[in-house]
GROMACS .gro file of C-alpha atoms in nm:
model
  163
    1MET     CA    1   3.215  -2.223 -30.425
    2MET     CA    2   3.300  -2.594 -30.385
    3GLY     CA    3   3.501  -2.603 -30.709
    4GLU     CA    4   3.695  -2.293 -30.610
    5PHE     CA    5   3.770  -2.438 -30.267
    6LYS     CA    6   3.898  -2.763 -30.420
    7LYS     CA    7   4.116  -2.569 -30.662
    8LYS     CA    8   4.266  -2.346 -30.392
    9LEU     CA    9   4.331  -2.640 -30.157
   10GLY     CA   10   4.507  -2.825 -30.436
   11GLU     CA   11   4.723  -2.522 -30.518
   12ALA     CA   12   4.810  -2.423 -30.159
   13SER     CA   13   5.179  -2.449 -30.078
   14THR     CA   14   5.205  -2.316 -29.723
   15PHE     CA   15   5.043  -2.375 -29.388
   16GLY     CA   16   4.920  -2.015 -29.402
   17GLU     CA   17   4.742  -2.064 -29.734
   18ILE     CA   18   4.569  -2.376 -29.604
   19PHE     CA   19   4.476  -2.199 -29.280
   20GLU     CA   20   4.316  -1.914 -29.476
   21LEU     CA   21   4.094  -2.175 -29.642
   22VAL     CA   22   4.012  -2.324 -29.300
   23LYS     CA   23   3.903  -1.983 -29.171
   24LYS     CA   24   3.693  -1.914 -29.481
   25ALA     CA   25   3.524  -2.253 -29.452
   26VAL     CA   26   3.436  -2.196 -29.086
   27LYS     CA   27   3.313  -1.841 -29.152
   28LYS     CA   28   3.096  -1.961 -29.442
   29THR     CA   29   2.954  -2.259 -29.253
   30LEU     CA   30   2.929  -2.143 -28.891
   31GLY     CA   31   2.959  -1.765 -28.924
   32VAL     CA   32   3.239  -1.739 -28.664
   33HIS     CA   33   3.597  -1.625 -28.691
   34ARG     CA   34   3.907  -1.533 -28.495
   35ALA     CA   35   4.256  -1.412 -28.573
   36GLY     CA   36   4.587  -1.412 -28.393
   37LEU     CA   37   4.677  -1.780 -28.393
   38GLU     CA   38   5.025  -1.924 -28.426
   39LEU     CA   39   5.129  -2.265 -28.554
   40VAL     CA   40   5.406  -2.458 -28.383
   41LEU     CA   41   5.548  -2.789 -28.502
   42MET     CA   42   5.658  -3.020 -28.223
   43GLU     CA   43   5.699  -3.390 -28.161
   44LEU     CA   44   5.392  -3.530 -27.981
   45PRO     CA   45   5.264  -3.880 -27.907
   46ASN     CA   46   5.149  -4.019 -28.241
   47ASN     CA   47   4.788  -4.063 -28.134
   48ILE     CA   48   4.771  -3.681 -28.131
   49GLY     CA   49   4.769  -3.503 -28.468
   50ALA     CA   50   4.771  -3.161 -28.305
   51MET     CA   51   4.647  -2.978 -27.999
   52HIS     CA   52   4.519  -2.642 -27.887
   53GLU     CA   53   4.532  -2.540 -27.523
   54VAL     CA   54   4.213  -2.359 -27.427
   55GLY     CA   55   4.275  -1.989 -27.387
   56SER     CA   56   4.599  -1.990 -27.584
   57ASN     CA   57   4.671  -1.853 -27.929
   58MET     CA   58   4.869  -2.155 -28.040
   59ILE     CA   59   4.804  -2.467 -28.242
   60VAL     CA   60   5.070  -2.732 -28.191
   61MET     CA   61   5.094  -2.983 -28.476
   62ASN     CA   62   5.267  -3.319 -28.440
   63GLU     CA   63   5.578  -3.278 -28.654
   64ALA     CA   64   5.675  -3.647 -28.646
   65LEU     CA   65   5.330  -3.757 -28.763
   66LEU     CA   66   5.330  -3.489 -29.034
   67GLU     CA   67   5.673  -3.606 -29.156
   68ALA     CA   68   5.554  -3.966 -29.161
   69PHE     CA   69   5.240  -3.865 -29.351
   70LEU     CA   70   5.453  -3.685 -29.610
   71GLN     CA   71   5.623  -4.020 -29.676
   72VAL     CA   72   5.300  -4.216 -29.734
   73ALA     CA   73   5.085  -3.954 -29.907
   74ARG     CA   74   5.050  -4.019 -30.277
   75ASN     CA   75   5.021  -3.656 -30.384
   76LYS     CA   76   5.002  -3.293 -30.277
   77ILE     CA   77   4.623  -3.289 -30.239
   78GLU     CA   78   4.643  -3.567 -29.980
   79VAL     CA   79   4.902  -3.370 -29.783
   80ASN     CA   80   4.703  -3.047 -29.806
   81SER     CA   81   4.385  -3.231 -29.708
   82TYR     CA   82   4.554  -3.380 -29.402
   83VAL     CA   83   4.681  -3.037 -29.295
   84PHE     CA   84   4.337  -2.886 -29.362
   85VAL     CA   85   4.160  -3.141 -29.139
   86ILE     CA   86   4.413  -3.102 -28.856
   87LEU     CA   87   4.403  -2.722 -28.865
   88LEU     CA   88   4.023  -2.716 -28.896
   89HIS     CA   89   3.983  -2.938 -28.591
   90GLU     CA   90   4.216  -2.725 -28.378
   91TYR     CA   91   4.076  -2.396 -28.510
   92LEU     CA   92   3.732  -2.505 -28.391
   93HIS     CA   93   3.879  -2.572 -28.046
   94SER     CA   94   4.029  -2.221 -28.052
   95LEU     CA   95   3.681  -2.084 -28.121
   96GLY     CA   96   3.550  -2.240 -27.801
   97TYR     CA   97   3.421  -2.574 -27.926
   98ILE     CA   98   3.572  -2.797 -27.658
   99ASP     CA   99   3.383  -3.127 -27.683
  100GLU     CA  100   3.574  -3.366 -27.911
  101GLU     CA  101   3.264  -3.536 -28.049
  102GLU     CA  102   3.103  -3.200 -28.131
  103VAL     CA  103   3.422  -3.090 -28.307
  104ARG     CA  104   3.434  -3.411 -28.513
  105VAL     CA  105   3.073  -3.357 -28.622
  106LEU     CA  106   3.148  -2.994 -28.713
  107VAL     CA  107   3.459  -3.092 -28.909
  108LYS     CA  108   3.254  -3.343 -29.108
  109ARG     CA  109   2.981  -3.085 -29.172
  110ILE     CA  110   3.224  -2.813 -29.281
  111VAL     CA  111   3.426  -3.042 -29.506
  112THR     CA  112   3.106  -3.175 -29.664
  113GLU     CA  113   2.982  -2.823 -29.735
  114VAL     CA  114   3.300  -2.678 -29.882
  115LEU     CA  115   3.466  -2.981 -30.046
  116GLY     CA  116   3.203  -3.255 -30.070
  117GLU     CA  117   3.188  -3.618 -29.964
  118ASP     CA  118   3.381  -3.732 -30.271
  119HIS     CA  119   3.697  -3.540 -30.172
  120ILE     CA  120   3.993  -3.702 -29.992
  121THR     CA  121   3.954  -3.439 -29.718
  122TYR     CA  122   3.616  -3.590 -29.629
  123HIS     CA  123   3.771  -3.935 -29.595
  124LEU     CA  124   4.049  -3.798 -29.374
  125ALA     CA  125   3.790  -3.615 -29.163
  126THR     CA  126   3.566  -3.915 -29.111
  127ASN     CA  127   3.807  -4.208 -29.080
  128SER     CA  128   4.101  -4.305 -28.867
  129LEU     CA  129   4.428  -4.188 -29.021
  130PHE     CA  130   4.583  -4.521 -28.924
  131GLU     CA  131   4.306  -4.714 -29.102
  132LEU     CA  132   4.343  -4.511 -29.421
  133TYR     CA  133   4.724  -4.531 -29.405
  134PRO     CA  134   4.807  -4.850 -29.210
  135GLU     CA  135   5.178  -4.804 -29.280
  136LEU     CA  136   5.170  -4.511 -29.033
  137GLN     CA  137   5.128  -4.762 -28.751
  138MET     CA  138   5.493  -4.851 -28.802
  139ILE     CA  139   5.613  -4.516 -28.663
  140GLY     CA  140   5.537  -4.623 -28.308
  141PRO     CA  141   5.385  -4.430 -28.018
  142GLY     CA  142   5.596  -4.115 -28.047
  143ARG     CA  143   5.696  -3.893 -27.760
  144ILE     CA  144   5.679  -3.536 -27.640
  145GLY     CA  145   5.973  -3.349 -27.785
  146ARG     CA  146   6.145  -3.038 -27.662
  147ASP     CA  147   6.223  -2.870 -27.991
  148THR     CA  148   5.963  -2.645 -28.147
  149LYS     CA  149   5.939  -2.473 -28.483
  150ILE     CA  150   5.722  -2.163 -28.510
  151ILE     CA  151   5.572  -2.126 -28.856
  152ARG     CA  152   5.613  -1.766 -28.967
  153GLY     CA  153   5.329  -1.598 -29.157
  154PHE     CA  154   5.077  -1.859 -29.047
  155ASP     CA  155   4.782  -1.633 -28.957
  156ARG     CA  156   4.808  -1.334 -29.186
  157GLU     CA  157   4.528  -1.158 -29.000
  158SER     CA  158   4.729  -1.138 -28.679
  159THR     CA  159   4.761  -0.791 -28.545
  160HIS     CA  160   5.117  -0.669 -28.511
  161TYR     CA  161   5.201  -0.411 -28.251
  162ILE     CA  162   5.495  -0.175 -28.255
  163CYS     CA  163   5.659  -0.142 -27.915
   0.00000   0.00000   0.00000
């Protein structure tokens, strides 16, 4: 399973493909699942990688931080691993895990089980992004933006209703 997970994460080319892996990892490890989430890209303060408002169906990812990470990442697997960790963290919040420390512990556990401690995803899950990539500190504090980008086809399990 671990080898297959590593292969699929390395090959993923969309947020939706990475999110499918996040959901499979959580289902395998914790036995819980939900559908119907949306992903929105928006400028946020740069100490926030993403957020999920309790009770909502939306994950908001920091677009400015993602763009900066794309500039410093050495390869596609680093980018996909960053997105995986961010989406995993917020997906756990959407499942009702509210306590930040509990979520960090669960992210570490899930990443260890499905990708292993030798994978870059583990290092991103267990270390400060700004320690691993000190050049990101140069982007400054960031701000809350007004523009949003909804990522189409993010959660393929979402139920669509015809009105």
